[in-house]
Amino acid sequence: MAEIIQKDGTWVFDGDALRLTPGRDKNVSPLRRELGELIVPLGALAGLSFEQGRKTGRLRLRLRDGADPLLQATGGRLTEPHDPYQLLVESDRYGVAEYLVDEVRQALLLDEVPTDPVDAYLLPGPSVPLSASAGDGTASFDGERVRLEWNWKTEESKASAGARSIGIAEIEAVEWQPAVGLENGCLRFRLRHAPTKAPAKYDPNAVELWGFRKDPLMALVAAAVQARLPHPAAGPREVVPAQREADSAGGDDHDALLRRLRELGELRRDGVLTDEEFAMAKQAVLRRL
């Protein structure tokens, strides 16, 4: 077993998995503290490296593409303080860090672990239920439904529609974008049959992020949802029986579809949807009628 203990966290390798525990130091990011301990199986690893500096070094863990829903949801955009796969190492522990790297490399070679991408998640993603508040709203996820609630900073046309509740079967994709420079970020849920190009400020299925300290916590919600969506490399989305019935001719609830049409009309009047986006979404609903 190889182990390194630092203020930033503790990494332990037992030959089968690498256990990553965030430190209790005040400088450890809220995202890493909330994410908690990660157990990364050997089969999910692509490599481990160590970079020496004058005062501190850094361990960097690389996972196989597609192994982790957190990395899939964030697209590699988590910055250094929030990245759970990096560990700051004090200069007096350089030897221990190098020993850890050697142990992981030998295990990868002995087990002949491939480095190619995977078509199924090898890590479970953040545990649920969870909730995060940042930017113009709060996003909660219980494993089945996403709930979006707005605060006093939300743009009026978006807030007027009230809180949103979105079933996992309705979600086609999820994205998390950090705020960069003058560009705001977002947590956005892209829905089946309801495409939109509206900015997050006006999108009722998105939380706008402004670059504050709690923004990265929204990445945990994104990852938890991502873990329950079909893997991007697994081929076309399978239609579950309940969804197949809803999509079949005459299988939809007529009143629910009429309510959806009214909602789309309100979104167009409020400027959330363009005329083109409204027409596309309307046609999708009419086909189901």
Coordinates of C-alpha atoms in Angstrom, one line a residue:
M1 CA 0.0 0.0 0.0
A2 CA 1.2 3.5 -0.8
E3 CA -0.1 6.6 1.0
I4 CA 0.5 10.3 1.0
I5 CA -1.0 12.7 3.6
Q6 CA -1.1 16.4 2.9
K7 CA -3.1 19.5 4.0
D8 CA -4.7 19.4 0.6
G9 CA -5.8 15.8 1.1
T10 CA -4.8 12.1 1.4
W11 CA -4.3 9.7 -1.4
V12 CA -4.1 5.9 -0.7
F13 CA -3.4 3.2 -3.2
D14 CA -4.0 -0.5 -2.2
G15 CA -3.3 -2.1 -5.6
D16 CA -7.0 -2.2 -6.7
A17 CA -8.1 1.3 -6.3
L18 CA -6.9 4.8 -5.5
R19 CA -8.7 6.4 -2.5
L20 CA -8.8 10.3 -2.7
T21 CA -9.9 12.1 0.5
P22 CA -10.0 15.9 0.6
G23 CA -8.1 17.6 3.3
R24 CA -9.7 19.7 6.1
D25 CA -7.6 22.8 5.4
K26 CA -9.6 26.0 5.0
N27 CA -8.2 26.4 1.5
V28 CA -9.7 23.2 0.2
S29 CA -12.5 24.2 -2.2
P30 CA -16.2 23.7 -1.3
L31 CA -16.7 21.4 -4.3
R32 CA -14.0 19.0 -3.1
R33 CA -15.3 19.0 0.5
E34 CA -18.9 18.4 -0.7
L35 CA -17.8 15.7 -3.2
G36 CA -16.1 13.9 -0.3
E37 CA -14.0 10.8 -0.7
L38 CA -13.6 9.3 -4.1
I39 CA -12.6 5.6 -4.8
V40 CA -11.2 5.3 -8.2
P41 CA -10.8 1.7 -9.4
L42 CA -7.6 0.7 -11.2
G43 CA -9.5 0.1 -14.4
A44 CA -10.6 3.7 -14.6
L45 CA -7.0 5.1 -14.4
A46 CA -5.0 6.2 -17.4
G47 CA -2.0 7.3 -15.4
L48 CA -0.5 9.3 -12.5
S49 CA 2.2 11.9 -12.8
F50 CA 4.1 14.1 -10.4
E51 CA 5.4 17.6 -11.1
Q52 CA 8.1 19.1 -8.8
G53 CA 8.2 22.8 -8.0
R54 CA 10.6 24.9 -5.8
K55 CA 8.3 24.9 -2.8
T56 CA 5.4 22.6 -3.7
G57 CA 4.8 19.9 -6.2
R58 CA 1.6 18.5 -7.7
L59 CA 0.2 15.0 -8.3
R60 CA -2.0 14.8 -11.3
L61 CA -4.3 11.8 -11.9
R62 CA -5.5 11.0 -15.4
L63 CA -8.7 9.0 -15.9
R64 CA -9.7 7.1 -19.0
D65 CA -12.0 9.2 -21.2
G66 CA -15.7 8.6 -20.3
A67 CA -14.9 7.0 -17.0
D68 CA -16.2 9.8 -14.7
P69 CA -19.5 11.6 -15.0
L70 CA -18.0 14.7 -13.3
L71 CA -15.3 15.1 -15.9
Q72 CA -17.9 14.4 -18.6
A73 CA -20.3 17.0 -17.3
T74 CA -17.6 19.7 -16.8
G75 CA -15.6 19.0 -20.0
G76 CA -12.3 19.4 -18.2
R77 CA -13.2 23.0 -17.3
L78 CA -12.8 22.6 -13.5
T79 CA -9.9 24.9 -12.4
E80 CA -7.0 23.7 -10.2
P81 CA -8.5 24.5 -6.8
H82 CA -11.6 22.5 -7.5
D83 CA -10.1 19.6 -9.4
P84 CA -10.3 16.5 -7.2
Y85 CA -7.7 14.7 -9.3
Q86 CA -4.9 17.0 -8.3
L87 CA -3.0 17.1 -5.0
L88 CA -0.6 19.7 -3.7
V89 CA 2.6 18.1 -2.2
E90 CA 5.0 19.8 0.2
S91 CA 8.7 19.5 -0.8
D92 CA 9.6 17.2 2.1
R93 CA 7.1 14.6 0.7
Y94 CA 8.4 14.5 -2.8
G95 CA 9.9 11.0 -2.3
V96 CA 6.6 9.7 -1.1
A97 CA 4.8 11.2 -4.1
E98 CA 7.2 9.6 -6.5
Y99 CA 6.8 6.2 -4.7
L100 CA 3.0 6.5 -5.1
V101 CA 3.4 7.2 -8.8
D102 CA 5.7 4.1 -9.3
E103 CA 3.2 1.9 -7.4
V104 CA 0.3 3.0 -9.6
R105 CA 2.3 2.6 -12.8
Q106 CA 3.4 -0.9 -11.9
A107 CA -0.1 -1.9 -11.1
L108 CA -1.4 -0.5 -14.4
L109 CA 1.3 -2.5 -16.3
L110 CA 0.8 -5.8 -14.4
D111 CA -3.0 -5.6 -14.8
E112 CA -2.6 -4.5 -18.5
V113 CA -5.1 -1.8 -18.0
P114 CA -5.9 -0.2 -21.4
T115 CA -5.8 3.6 -21.8
D116 CA -8.6 3.8 -24.5
P117 CA -11.9 5.5 -23.8
V118 CA -14.8 3.6 -22.1
D119 CA -18.4 3.4 -23.0
A120 CA -19.8 3.2 -19.4
Y121 CA -19.1 5.2 -16.3
L122 CA -16.7 3.5 -13.9
L123 CA -17.3 6.0 -11.1
P124 CA -20.8 6.6 -9.7
G125 CA -20.9 10.4 -9.6
P126 CA -22.0 12.5 -6.6
S127 CA -24.4 11.0 -4.2
V128 CA -28.0 12.2 -4.1
P129 CA -30.1 14.0 -3.0
L130 CA -28.0 17.2 -3.3
S131 CA -28.7 20.9 -3.8
A132 CA -26.6 23.9 -4.7
S133 CA -27.3 27.6 -4.7
A134 CA -25.3 30.0 -6.9
G135 CA -25.9 32.7 -9.5
D136 CA -29.6 33.4 -10.1
G137 CA -31.0 30.2 -8.6
T138 CA -30.9 26.9 -6.7
A139 CA -30.6 23.5 -8.4
S140 CA -31.6 20.3 -6.6
F141 CA -31.6 16.7 -7.7
D142 CA -33.0 13.6 -6.0
G143 CA -32.0 11.0 -8.5
E144 CA -35.2 11.3 -10.5
R145 CA -36.1 15.0 -10.9
V146 CA -34.3 18.2 -11.1
R147 CA -35.8 21.2 -9.4
L148 CA -34.8 24.8 -10.3
E149 CA -35.8 27.6 -8.0
W150 CA -35.1 31.3 -8.5
N151 CA -33.9 34.1 -6.3
W152 CA -34.3 37.9 -6.3
K153 CA -31.5 38.3 -8.8
T154 CA -33.3 36.2 -11.5
E155 CA -34.4 38.0 -14.7
E156 CA -38.1 38.8 -14.3
S157 CA -39.5 36.8 -17.3
K158 CA -37.7 33.7 -16.2
A159 CA -38.7 34.1 -12.5
S160 CA -42.4 34.7 -13.4
A161 CA -42.8 31.2 -14.7
G162 CA -42.0 29.9 -11.2
A163 CA -39.9 26.9 -10.1
R164 CA -39.2 24.2 -12.6
S165 CA -39.4 20.5 -12.0
I166 CA -37.8 18.3 -14.7
G167 CA -37.9 14.5 -14.9
I168 CA -34.6 12.7 -15.8
A169 CA -36.4 11.2 -18.9
E170 CA -37.0 14.7 -20.3
I171 CA -33.3 15.6 -20.2
E172 CA -31.2 15.0 -23.3
A173 CA -28.0 16.6 -22.1
V174 CA -26.6 18.6 -19.2
E175 CA -23.8 21.2 -19.4
W176 CA -21.8 23.2 -16.9
Q177 CA -19.9 26.2 -18.0
P178 CA -17.8 28.3 -15.6
A179 CA -17.8 32.1 -15.8
V180 CA -14.7 33.3 -17.8
G181 CA -13.7 36.9 -18.0
L182 CA -16.8 38.9 -18.8
E183 CA -18.7 35.8 -20.0
N184 CA -21.1 34.4 -17.4
G185 CA -21.3 30.6 -16.9
C186 CA -24.3 28.3 -16.5
L187 CA -25.8 25.0 -15.5
R188 CA -28.1 24.1 -18.3
F189 CA -30.4 21.2 -18.9
R190 CA -31.2 20.6 -22.6
L191 CA -34.6 18.9 -23.0
R192 CA -35.9 16.5 -25.5
H193 CA -38.3 18.1 -28.0
A194 CA -37.6 21.6 -26.7
P195 CA -34.3 22.9 -28.2
T196 CA -33.3 26.5 -27.3
K197 CA -30.5 28.9 -28.0
A198 CA -31.7 31.4 -25.4
P199 CA -29.0 32.7 -23.1
A200 CA -28.9 31.2 -19.6
K201 CA -30.3 34.5 -18.2
Y202 CA -33.6 33.9 -20.0
D203 CA -33.6 30.0 -20.2
P204 CA -36.0 28.6 -17.6
N205 CA -34.0 25.3 -17.8
A206 CA -30.7 27.0 -16.8
V207 CA -29.1 28.7 -13.9
E208 CA -26.9 31.6 -14.8
L209 CA -23.5 31.7 -13.0
W210 CA -21.4 34.8 -12.3
G211 CA -18.1 33.5 -11.2
F212 CA -18.5 33.5 -7.4
R213 CA -17.1 31.0 -5.0
K214 CA -20.1 28.6 -4.9
D215 CA -20.4 28.4 -8.7
P216 CA -18.4 25.1 -8.9
L217 CA -20.9 23.4 -6.6
M218 CA -23.3 23.4 -9.5
A219 CA -20.9 21.1 -11.3
L220 CA -21.9 18.4 -8.7
V221 CA -25.5 18.7 -9.7
A222 CA -24.5 18.4 -13.4
A223 CA -22.4 15.3 -12.6
A224 CA -25.1 13.6 -10.6
V225 CA -27.6 14.1 -13.5
Q226 CA -24.9 13.1 -16.1
A227 CA -24.3 9.8 -14.2
R228 CA -28.0 8.9 -14.8
L229 CA -28.1 9.8 -18.5
P230 CA -27.1 7.3 -21.2
H231 CA -23.3 7.3 -21.7
P232 CA -22.3 9.4 -24.7
A233 CA -20.3 6.5 -26.1
A234 CA -23.0 3.9 -25.6
G235 CA -25.0 4.7 -28.8
P236 CA -28.5 6.0 -29.2
R237 CA -30.6 6.6 -26.1
E238 CA -32.8 3.6 -25.3
V239 CA -36.5 4.4 -25.1
V240 CA -37.9 3.0 -21.8
P241 CA -41.4 1.5 -22.0
A242 CA -43.1 4.4 -20.3
Q243 CA -41.3 6.8 -22.6
R244 CA -42.2 4.7 -25.6
E245 CA -45.8 4.8 -24.7
A246 CA -45.7 8.6 -24.3
D247 CA -44.0 9.0 -27.7
S248 CA -46.4 6.7 -29.5
A249 CA -49.5 8.0 -31.4
G250 CA -52.3 8.7 -29.1
G251 CA -50.2 7.8 -26.1
D252 CA -49.8 11.3 -24.7
D253 CA -52.0 13.0 -22.2
H254 CA -54.0 15.5 -24.3
D255 CA -54.3 18.1 -21.6
A256 CA -50.6 17.9 -20.7
L257 CA -49.7 18.6 -24.3
L258 CA -52.1 21.6 -24.5
R259 CA -50.5 23.0 -21.3
R260 CA -47.1 22.6 -23.0
L261 CA -48.3 24.6 -26.0
R262 CA -49.5 27.4 -23.7
E263 CA -46.1 27.3 -21.9
L264 CA -44.3 27.6 -25.2
G265 CA -46.5 30.5 -26.2
E266 CA -45.6 32.3 -22.9
L267 CA -41.9 31.7 -23.4
R268 CA -42.1 33.2 -26.9
R269 CA -44.0 36.3 -25.6
D270 CA -41.5 36.7 -22.8
G271 CA -38.6 36.6 -25.3
V272 CA -37.1 33.4 -24.0
L273 CA -37.7 31.6 -27.3
T274 CA -37.2 33.0 -30.7
D275 CA -39.9 32.6 -33.4
E276 CA -37.8 29.8 -35.0
E277 CA -37.3 28.0 -31.7
F278 CA -41.0 28.3 -30.8
A279 CA -42.0 26.9 -34.2
M280 CA -39.7 23.9 -33.8
A281 CA -40.9 23.1 -30.3
K282 CA -44.5 23.6 -31.3
Q283 CA -44.3 21.2 -34.2
A284 CA -42.8 18.6 -31.9
V285 CA -45.8 18.9 -29.5
L286 CA -48.3 18.9 -32.4
R287 CA -46.8 15.7 -33.8
R288 CA -47.5 14.1 -30.5
L289 CA -51.1 15.3 -30.5

